[in-house]
Amino acid sequence: MQFKHDATVKSADGKDVGHLDRVVMDPRTNEITHLVVRKGWLFTEDKVVPIDMVARSTEDAVTLRSADGDFDRLLDYKETHYWPADQAPLDDGSVSVVQPSAYAPALYWYPPFSGVAPFAASAPYGEPEVMTTKTNVPEGNVALKDGAKVMDRGGDHVGNVQQVLTDGQAERATHFVISQGLLLKTRKLVPVSWVTSYESDRVNLAVDKDFLDRLPEYDEGHPR
C-alpha cells in the first residue's frame, strides 16, 4: 500500500469522507497503526482511522471497509477539555483540587482568546478555566504531519515527506518518497532504515545531503 498526504479517503459505499492528513507510525517497529483523516474544508474535523479499516490504498485514494456512517463515529484526533482554574488534571485521569486563597482578588474572566489576560473588576463573573488537549493515538506513536521536514544527519533540511510506502502485509513502512525543490520538484525514495528518529513535523536521517543528491529520481513504475 501507499499513503500520500491529501489523498481522497472514500467509504466502502463510495462516498468521499475526507482527505488523508497524517500517517500514525510506531517508531519502534515502523508499523503504521492509524491514519488521521481530515473532514471538511472551512470547519474541519479530524478522525482517527485504525489501519485495519483500510481496504486498499493507491497514490490518489484510500478506500475504507466501513460505510460513511461508521466513519462519523470514529474518535476525534484531538480532544479538548476545560477545567476550573482551581482544579488540575493529573496523568492518571484524576483531578487535583487547589484550595483558593482567602485573599485572592475578584476577577471577570472571559474565555481564552489570542492570549488576552483577564482584567480586575469589583465582583467575580464566572470562573477562570484552563484548557488541556489530548490526541487519540497510541502512546509513543508519532502522527507524521503533512509535508513533514526531512533532515540529514547534519541537521540540514533536505526535503519533505510526500508519500509513505508499506510492505502491504504487516503494514510496516518500508520507504518514504520525499520531494525536493520549490518549483521544479524532484522526488527521491528513502528507506526507513535510514531514519534515526521521528517527530510529528520532521524525520531525521543518518545520511547526509550529498548522499541523497546522488540518488536517482524516484520512478513510480520502478519504485525500488
Tab-separated table of C-alpha atoms in Angstrom:
chain	number	residue	atom	x	y	z
A	1	MET	CA	0.000	0.000	0.000
A	2	GLN	CA	0.942	3.635	-0.349
A	3	PHE	CA	-0.290	6.616	1.620
A	4	LYS	CA	0.052	10.029	0.055
A	5	HIS	CA	-0.790	13.147	2.006
A	6	ASP	CA	-4.068	14.756	0.901
A	7	ALA	CA	-5.223	11.614	-0.918
A	8	THR	CA	-9.013	11.304	-1.070
A	9	VAL	CA	-10.490	8.924	1.520
A	10	LYS	CA	-13.632	7.028	0.491
A	11	SER	CA	-16.055	4.891	2.473
A	12	ALA	CA	-16.992	1.367	1.402
A	13	ASP	CA	-20.157	2.754	-0.228
A	14	GLY	CA	-18.095	5.084	-2.437
A	15	LYS	CA	-18.667	8.380	-0.606
A	16	ASP	CA	-15.872	10.883	-0.048
A	17	VAL	CA	-15.337	11.195	3.707
A	18	GLY	CA	-12.234	13.395	3.754
A	19	HIS	CA	-8.559	13.645	2.901
A	20	LEU	CA	-5.514	11.935	4.366
A	21	ASP	CA	-3.818	14.346	6.757
A	22	ARG	CA	-1.390	12.247	8.811
A	23	VAL	CA	0.048	8.749	8.987
A	24	VAL	CA	0.447	7.416	12.547
A	25	MET	CA	3.547	5.256	12.989
A	26	ASP	CA	5.108	3.237	15.766
A	27	PRO	CA	8.748	4.428	15.562
A	28	ARG	CA	9.986	1.228	17.228
A	29	THR	CA	8.644	-1.084	14.513
A	30	ASN	CA	7.820	1.311	11.619
A	31	GLU	CA	4.312	-0.159	11.727
A	32	ILE	CA	1.513	2.111	10.521
A	33	THR	CA	-1.223	1.839	13.147
A	34	HIS	CA	-3.711	4.570	12.205
A	35	LEU	CA	-4.495	7.277	9.679
A	36	VAL	CA	-5.715	10.761	10.550
A	37	VAL	CA	-8.390	11.822	8.070
A	38	ARG	CA	-9.496	15.443	7.795
A	39	LYS	CA	-13.156	16.028	7.017
A	40	GLY	CA	-14.401	19.367	5.713
A	41	TRP	CA	-12.629	22.464	4.416
A	42	LEU	CA	-13.633	25.550	6.406
A	43	PHE	CA	-14.806	23.864	9.612
A	44	THR	CA	-12.614	20.783	9.719
A	45	GLU	CA	-12.905	17.628	11.803
A	46	ASP	CA	-10.053	15.132	12.144
A	47	LYS	CA	-10.855	11.457	12.713
A	48	VAL	CA	-8.531	8.613	13.753
A	49	VAL	CA	-8.909	5.591	11.457
A	50	PRO	CA	-7.398	2.243	12.594
A	51	ILE	CA	-5.280	0.749	9.828
A	52	ASP	CA	-7.377	-2.445	9.791
A	53	MET	CA	-10.291	-0.345	8.496
A	54	VAL	CA	-8.363	0.313	5.274
A	55	ALA	CA	-9.398	-1.970	2.427
A	56	ARG	CA	-6.961	-0.662	-0.183
A	57	SER	CA	-4.863	2.369	-0.955
A	58	THR	CA	-3.359	3.943	-4.066
A	59	GLU	CA	-1.465	7.175	-4.609
A	60	ASP	CA	-4.727	9.052	-5.195
A	61	ALA	CA	-7.256	7.393	-2.888
A	62	VAL	CA	-7.717	5.383	0.297
A	63	THR	CA	-10.800	3.149	0.480
A	64	LEU	CA	-12.208	2.057	3.840
A	65	ARG	CA	-14.017	-1.163	4.732
A	66	SER	CA	-16.795	0.724	6.541
A	67	ALA	CA	-19.705	2.838	5.372
A	68	ASP	CA	-19.988	6.618	5.638
A	69	GLY	CA	-21.993	6.495	8.882
A	70	ASP	CA	-19.343	4.374	10.617
A	71	PHE	CA	-16.688	6.986	9.850
A	72	ASP	CA	-18.570	9.667	11.766
A	73	ARG	CA	-18.495	7.522	14.908
A	74	LEU	CA	-14.685	7.269	14.985
A	75	LEU	CA	-12.679	9.078	17.670
A	76	ASP	CA	-11.568	12.646	17.050
A	77	TYR	CA	-7.817	13.061	16.602
A	78	LYS	CA	-7.733	15.754	19.277
A	79	GLU	CA	-9.998	16.204	22.278
A	80	THR	CA	-10.129	19.473	24.209
A	81	HIS	CA	-11.194	19.653	27.842
A	82	TYR	CA	-11.812	22.724	30.013
A	83	TRP	CA	-11.126	22.652	33.733
A	84	PRO	CA	-11.880	25.153	36.528
A	85	ALA	CA	-8.689	27.018	37.391
A	86	ASP	CA	-8.688	25.615	40.934
A	87	GLN	CA	-8.501	22.048	39.596
A	88	ALA	CA	-5.627	20.381	37.796
A	89	PRO	CA	-5.909	17.156	35.743
A	90	LEU	CA	-3.329	14.514	36.687
A	91	ASP	CA	-1.693	11.873	34.497
A	92	ASP	CA	-3.854	9.087	35.965
A	93	GLY	CA	-7.059	10.893	34.989
A	94	SER	CA	-7.909	12.108	38.482
A	95	VAL	CA	-8.275	15.777	39.388
A	96	SER	CA	-6.267	17.657	41.993
A	97	VAL	CA	-8.260	20.387	43.736
A	98	VAL	CA	-6.323	23.529	44.654
A	99	GLN	CA	-7.782	25.487	47.561
A	100	PRO	CA	-8.133	29.156	46.567
A	101	SER	CA	-6.580	31.836	48.720
A	102	ALA	CA	-8.984	33.730	51.001
A	103	TYR	CA	-7.391	36.957	49.796
A	104	ALA	CA	-7.495	36.254	46.047
A	105	PRO	CA	-8.753	39.296	44.103
A	106	ALA	CA	-12.098	39.086	42.328
A	107	LEU	CA	-11.848	38.894	38.528
A	108	TYR	CA	-14.068	38.991	35.493
A	109	TRP	CA	-12.940	36.107	33.300
A	110	TYR	CA	-13.506	35.827	29.571
A	111	PRO	CA	-12.773	32.614	27.639
A	112	PRO	CA	-9.186	32.401	26.314
A	113	PHE	CA	-8.811	34.443	23.123
A	114	SER	CA	-5.490	35.361	21.465
A	115	GLY	CA	-3.707	35.247	24.792
A	116	VAL	CA	-5.737	38.122	26.275
A	117	ALA	CA	-5.470	38.079	30.081
A	118	PRO	CA	-8.383	38.623	32.482
A	119	PHE	CA	-8.743	42.067	34.000
A	120	ALA	CA	-9.649	43.020	37.566
A	121	ALA	CA	-13.181	44.111	38.471
A	122	SER	CA	-15.170	44.709	41.618
A	123	ALA	CA	-17.016	41.377	41.572
A	124	PRO	CA	-16.409	37.885	40.115
A	125	TYR	CA	-18.119	36.815	36.901
A	126	GLY	CA	-17.747	33.122	36.200
A	127	GLU	CA	-14.664	31.047	36.940
A	128	PRO	CA	-11.361	31.025	35.049
A	129	GLU	CA	-10.684	27.839	33.109
A	130	VAL	CA	-7.621	26.034	31.863
A	131	MET	CA	-7.605	24.042	28.640
A	132	THR	CA	-5.993	20.643	28.084
A	133	THR	CA	-5.754	18.798	24.776
A	134	LYS	CA	-5.037	15.119	24.189
A	135	THR	CA	-4.595	13.120	20.999
A	136	ASN	CA	-6.287	9.759	20.463
A	137	VAL	CA	-3.298	7.821	19.148
A	138	PRO	CA	-1.352	5.104	20.994
A	139	GLU	CA	1.222	6.409	23.454
A	140	GLY	CA	4.683	6.566	21.914
A	141	ASN	CA	3.392	6.651	18.342
A	142	VAL	CA	4.028	9.600	16.030
A	143	ALA	CA	1.359	11.225	13.849
A	144	LEU	CA	3.516	12.341	10.938
A	145	LYS	CA	2.423	15.791	9.780
A	146	ASP	CA	1.554	16.612	6.190
A	147	GLY	CA	4.783	17.560	4.415
A	148	ALA	CA	6.980	16.816	7.443
A	149	LYS	CA	10.541	18.099	7.016
A	150	VAL	CA	13.294	15.608	6.248
A	151	MET	CA	16.617	16.479	7.904
A	152	ASP	CA	20.004	14.974	7.066
A	153	ARG	CA	22.467	13.863	9.748
A	154	GLY	CA	23.936	17.355	9.930
A	155	GLY	CA	20.529	18.913	10.622
A	156	ASP	CA	20.051	20.406	7.133
A	157	HIS	CA	16.594	20.428	5.556
A	158	VAL	CA	16.801	18.136	2.510
A	159	GLY	CA	13.148	17.669	1.523
A	160	ASN	CA	9.614	16.952	2.697
A	161	VAL	CA	7.703	13.706	3.162
A	162	GLN	CA	5.234	13.299	0.319
A	163	GLN	CA	4.287	9.654	0.467
A	164	VAL	CA	4.698	6.561	2.662
A	165	LEU	CA	5.095	3.114	1.103
A	166	THR	CA	4.348	-0.101	3.015
A	167	ASP	CA	5.049	-3.789	2.522
A	168	GLY	CA	1.312	-4.410	2.061
A	169	GLN	CA	1.148	-7.268	4.561
A	170	ALA	CA	2.131	-6.228	8.071
A	171	GLU	CA	1.501	-2.578	7.110
A	172	ARG	CA	5.044	-1.618	8.035
A	173	ALA	CA	6.525	1.399	6.308
A	174	THR	CA	9.403	0.456	4.030
A	175	HIS	CA	10.182	3.747	2.224
A	176	PHE	CA	9.389	7.440	2.181
A	177	VAL	CA	9.000	9.391	-1.032
A	178	ILE	CA	10.435	12.843	-0.354
A	179	SER	CA	10.109	15.903	-2.571
A	180	GLN	CA	12.946	18.374	-3.078
A	181	GLY	CA	12.978	21.865	-4.574
A	182	LEU	CA	10.427	24.675	-4.705
A	183	LEU	CA	9.275	24.952	-8.319
A	184	LEU	CA	10.790	22.060	-10.268
A	185	LYS	CA	10.401	19.374	-7.625
A	186	THR	CA	12.329	16.114	-7.743
A	187	ARG	CA	11.330	13.031	-5.781
A	188	LYS	CA	13.676	10.610	-4.033
A	189	LEU	CA	12.995	7.231	-2.438
A	190	VAL	CA	14.371	6.920	1.097
A	191	PRO	CA	14.364	3.588	3.012
A	192	VAL	CA	13.063	3.780	6.566
A	193	SER	CA	16.259	2.011	7.655
A	194	TRP	CA	17.996	5.387	7.151
A	195	VAL	CA	15.721	7.066	9.719
A	196	THR	CA	17.218	7.722	13.149
A	197	SER	CA	14.135	9.301	14.757
A	198	TYR	CA	10.647	10.617	14.050
A	199	GLU	CA	8.854	13.720	15.261
A	200	SER	CA	5.394	14.908	14.249
A	201	ASP	CA	6.832	17.525	11.891
A	202	ARG	CA	10.219	16.052	10.936
A	203	VAL	CA	12.074	12.884	10.031
A	204	ASN	CA	15.774	12.686	10.917
A	205	LEU	CA	18.128	10.684	8.690
A	206	ALA	CA	21.501	9.047	9.250
A	207	VAL	CA	22.809	10.102	5.800
A	208	ASP	CA	23.948	13.486	4.536
A	209	LYS	CA	22.628	15.761	1.771
A	210	ASP	CA	25.361	14.865	-0.745
A	211	PHE	CA	24.455	11.203	-0.496
A	212	LEU	CA	20.752	11.943	-1.096
A	213	ASP	CA	21.574	14.170	-4.068
A	214	ARG	CA	23.309	11.241	-5.769
A	215	LEU	CA	20.209	9.062	-5.563
A	216	PRO	CA	18.282	8.609	-8.836
A	217	GLU	CA	14.943	10.384	-9.127
A	218	TYR	CA	12.044	8.246	-7.977
A	219	ASP	CA	10.275	6.453	-10.823
A	220	GLU	CA	6.870	5.215	-9.710
A	221	GLY	CA	6.964	2.488	-12.325
A	222	HIS	CA	10.180	1.111	-10.818
A	223	PRO	CA	9.979	2.180	-7.159
A	224	ARG	CA	12.801	0.013	-5.819
